[in-house]
Tab-separated table of C-alpha atoms in Angstrom:
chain	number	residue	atom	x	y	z
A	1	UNK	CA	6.519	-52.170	-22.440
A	2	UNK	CA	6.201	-49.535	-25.643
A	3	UNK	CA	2.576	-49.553	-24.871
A	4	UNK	CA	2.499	-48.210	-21.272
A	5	UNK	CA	5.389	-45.580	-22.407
A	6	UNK	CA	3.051	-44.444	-25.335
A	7	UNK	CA	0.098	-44.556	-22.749
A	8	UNK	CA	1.971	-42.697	-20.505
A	9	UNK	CA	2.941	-39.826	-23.042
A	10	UNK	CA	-0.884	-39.604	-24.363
A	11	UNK	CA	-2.413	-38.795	-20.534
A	12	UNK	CA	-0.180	-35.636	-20.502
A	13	UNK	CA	-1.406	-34.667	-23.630
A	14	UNK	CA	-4.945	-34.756	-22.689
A	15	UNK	CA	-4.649	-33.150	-19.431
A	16	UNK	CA	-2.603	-30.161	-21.554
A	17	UNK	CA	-5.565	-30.150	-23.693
A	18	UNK	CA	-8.258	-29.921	-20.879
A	19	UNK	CA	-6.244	-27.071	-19.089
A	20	UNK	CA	-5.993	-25.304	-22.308
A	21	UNK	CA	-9.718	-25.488	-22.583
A	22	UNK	CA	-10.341	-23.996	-19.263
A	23	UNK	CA	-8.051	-21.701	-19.197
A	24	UNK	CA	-10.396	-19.272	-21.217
A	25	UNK	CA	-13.153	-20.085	-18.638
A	26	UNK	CA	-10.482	-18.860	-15.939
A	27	UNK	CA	-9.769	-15.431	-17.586
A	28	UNK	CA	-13.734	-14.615	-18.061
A	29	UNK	CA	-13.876	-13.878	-14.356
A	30	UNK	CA	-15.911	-10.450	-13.468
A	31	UNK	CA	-13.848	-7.199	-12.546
A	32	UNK	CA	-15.804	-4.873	-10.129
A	33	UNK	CA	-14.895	-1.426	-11.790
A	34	UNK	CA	-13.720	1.121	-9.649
A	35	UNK	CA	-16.106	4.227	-9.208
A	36	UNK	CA	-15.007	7.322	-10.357
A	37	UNK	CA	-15.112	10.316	-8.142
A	38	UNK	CA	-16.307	13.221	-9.953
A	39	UNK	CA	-14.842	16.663	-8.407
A	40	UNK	CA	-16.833	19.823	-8.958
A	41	UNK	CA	-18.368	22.182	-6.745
A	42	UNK	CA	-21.445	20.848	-6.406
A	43	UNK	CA	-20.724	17.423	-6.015
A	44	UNK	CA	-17.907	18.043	-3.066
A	45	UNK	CA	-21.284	20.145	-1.500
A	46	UNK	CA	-23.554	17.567	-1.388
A	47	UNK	CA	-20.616	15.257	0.183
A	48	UNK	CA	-20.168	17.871	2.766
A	49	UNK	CA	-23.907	18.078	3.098
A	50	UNK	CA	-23.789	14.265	4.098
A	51	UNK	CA	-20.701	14.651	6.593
A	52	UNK	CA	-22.635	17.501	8.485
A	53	UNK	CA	-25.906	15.513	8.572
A	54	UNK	CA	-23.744	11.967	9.509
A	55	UNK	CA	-21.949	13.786	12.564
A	56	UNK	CA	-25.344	15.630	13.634
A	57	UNK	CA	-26.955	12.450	14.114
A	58	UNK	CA	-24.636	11.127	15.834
A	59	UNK	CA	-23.885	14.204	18.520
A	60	UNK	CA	-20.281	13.175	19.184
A	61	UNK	CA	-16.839	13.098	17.452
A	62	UNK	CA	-16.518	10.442	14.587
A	63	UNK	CA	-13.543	8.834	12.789
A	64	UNK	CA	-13.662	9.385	8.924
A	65	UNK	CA	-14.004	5.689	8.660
A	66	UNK	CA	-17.151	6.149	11.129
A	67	UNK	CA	-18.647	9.100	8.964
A	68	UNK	CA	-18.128	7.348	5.624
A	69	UNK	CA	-20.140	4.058	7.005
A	70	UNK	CA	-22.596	6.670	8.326
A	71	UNK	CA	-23.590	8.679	5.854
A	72	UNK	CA	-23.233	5.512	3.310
A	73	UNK	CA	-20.193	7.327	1.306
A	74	UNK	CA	-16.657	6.673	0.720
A	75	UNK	CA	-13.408	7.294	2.859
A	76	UNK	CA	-12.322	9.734	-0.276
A	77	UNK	CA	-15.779	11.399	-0.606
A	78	UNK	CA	-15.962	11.976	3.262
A	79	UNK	CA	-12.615	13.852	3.332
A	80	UNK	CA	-13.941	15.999	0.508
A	81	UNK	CA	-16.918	16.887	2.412
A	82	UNK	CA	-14.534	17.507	5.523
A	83	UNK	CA	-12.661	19.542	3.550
A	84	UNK	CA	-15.401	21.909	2.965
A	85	UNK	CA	-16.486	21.625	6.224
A	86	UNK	CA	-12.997	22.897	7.648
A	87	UNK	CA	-12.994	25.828	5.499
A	88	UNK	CA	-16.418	26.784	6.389
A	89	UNK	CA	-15.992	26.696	9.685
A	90	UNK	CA	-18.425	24.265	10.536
A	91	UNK	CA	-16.241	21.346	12.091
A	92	UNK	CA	-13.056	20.812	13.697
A	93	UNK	CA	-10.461	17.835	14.406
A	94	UNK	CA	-10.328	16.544	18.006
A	95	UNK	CA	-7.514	14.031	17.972
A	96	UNK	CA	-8.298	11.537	14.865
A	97	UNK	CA	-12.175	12.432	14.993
A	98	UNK	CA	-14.247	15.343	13.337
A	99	UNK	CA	-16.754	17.192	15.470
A	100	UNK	CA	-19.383	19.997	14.563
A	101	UNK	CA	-17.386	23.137	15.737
């Protein structure tokens, strides 16, 4: 009967030691870093620059979410650009969508 109790307590042991040993594995997973969104003048133009273009092609009123696919940028970067685009004059909010104005 010792002999099955002393088996008993060694299989814990080992299965401690092979989750130890892949724990380390576990932890090595890859992060996908976050890109940074640089704000300068120029930068917020060219953003604009792809709004205008994006909602030109299409010829109708697009969500941000629909200009962002569209011209291949980000939700943050396409508010940027509409930003600009509002101040300039150039488009206008209908509802939740942007049009050229």
């Amino acid at each position: 009967m010792a002999e099955k109790k002393a088996t008993k307590a060694a299989a814990p042991k080992k299965e401690a030691a092979a989750k130890k040993a892949a724990a380390p594995k576990a932890a090595a997973k890859k992060v996908a870093a976050k890109a940074e969104l640089v704000i300068n003048a120029e930068n917020v133009g060219f953003k604009a620059g792809d709004v205008y273009n994006a909602l030109a092609a299409a010829e109708k009123a697009l969500t941000v979410k629909e200009i962002a696919k569209q011209a291949k940028i980000s939700e943050q970067e396409a508010f940027l650009g509409i930003g600009w685009l509002l101040k300039e004059g150039k488009v206008a909010g209908d509802g939740e969508k942007i049009v050229l104005a």
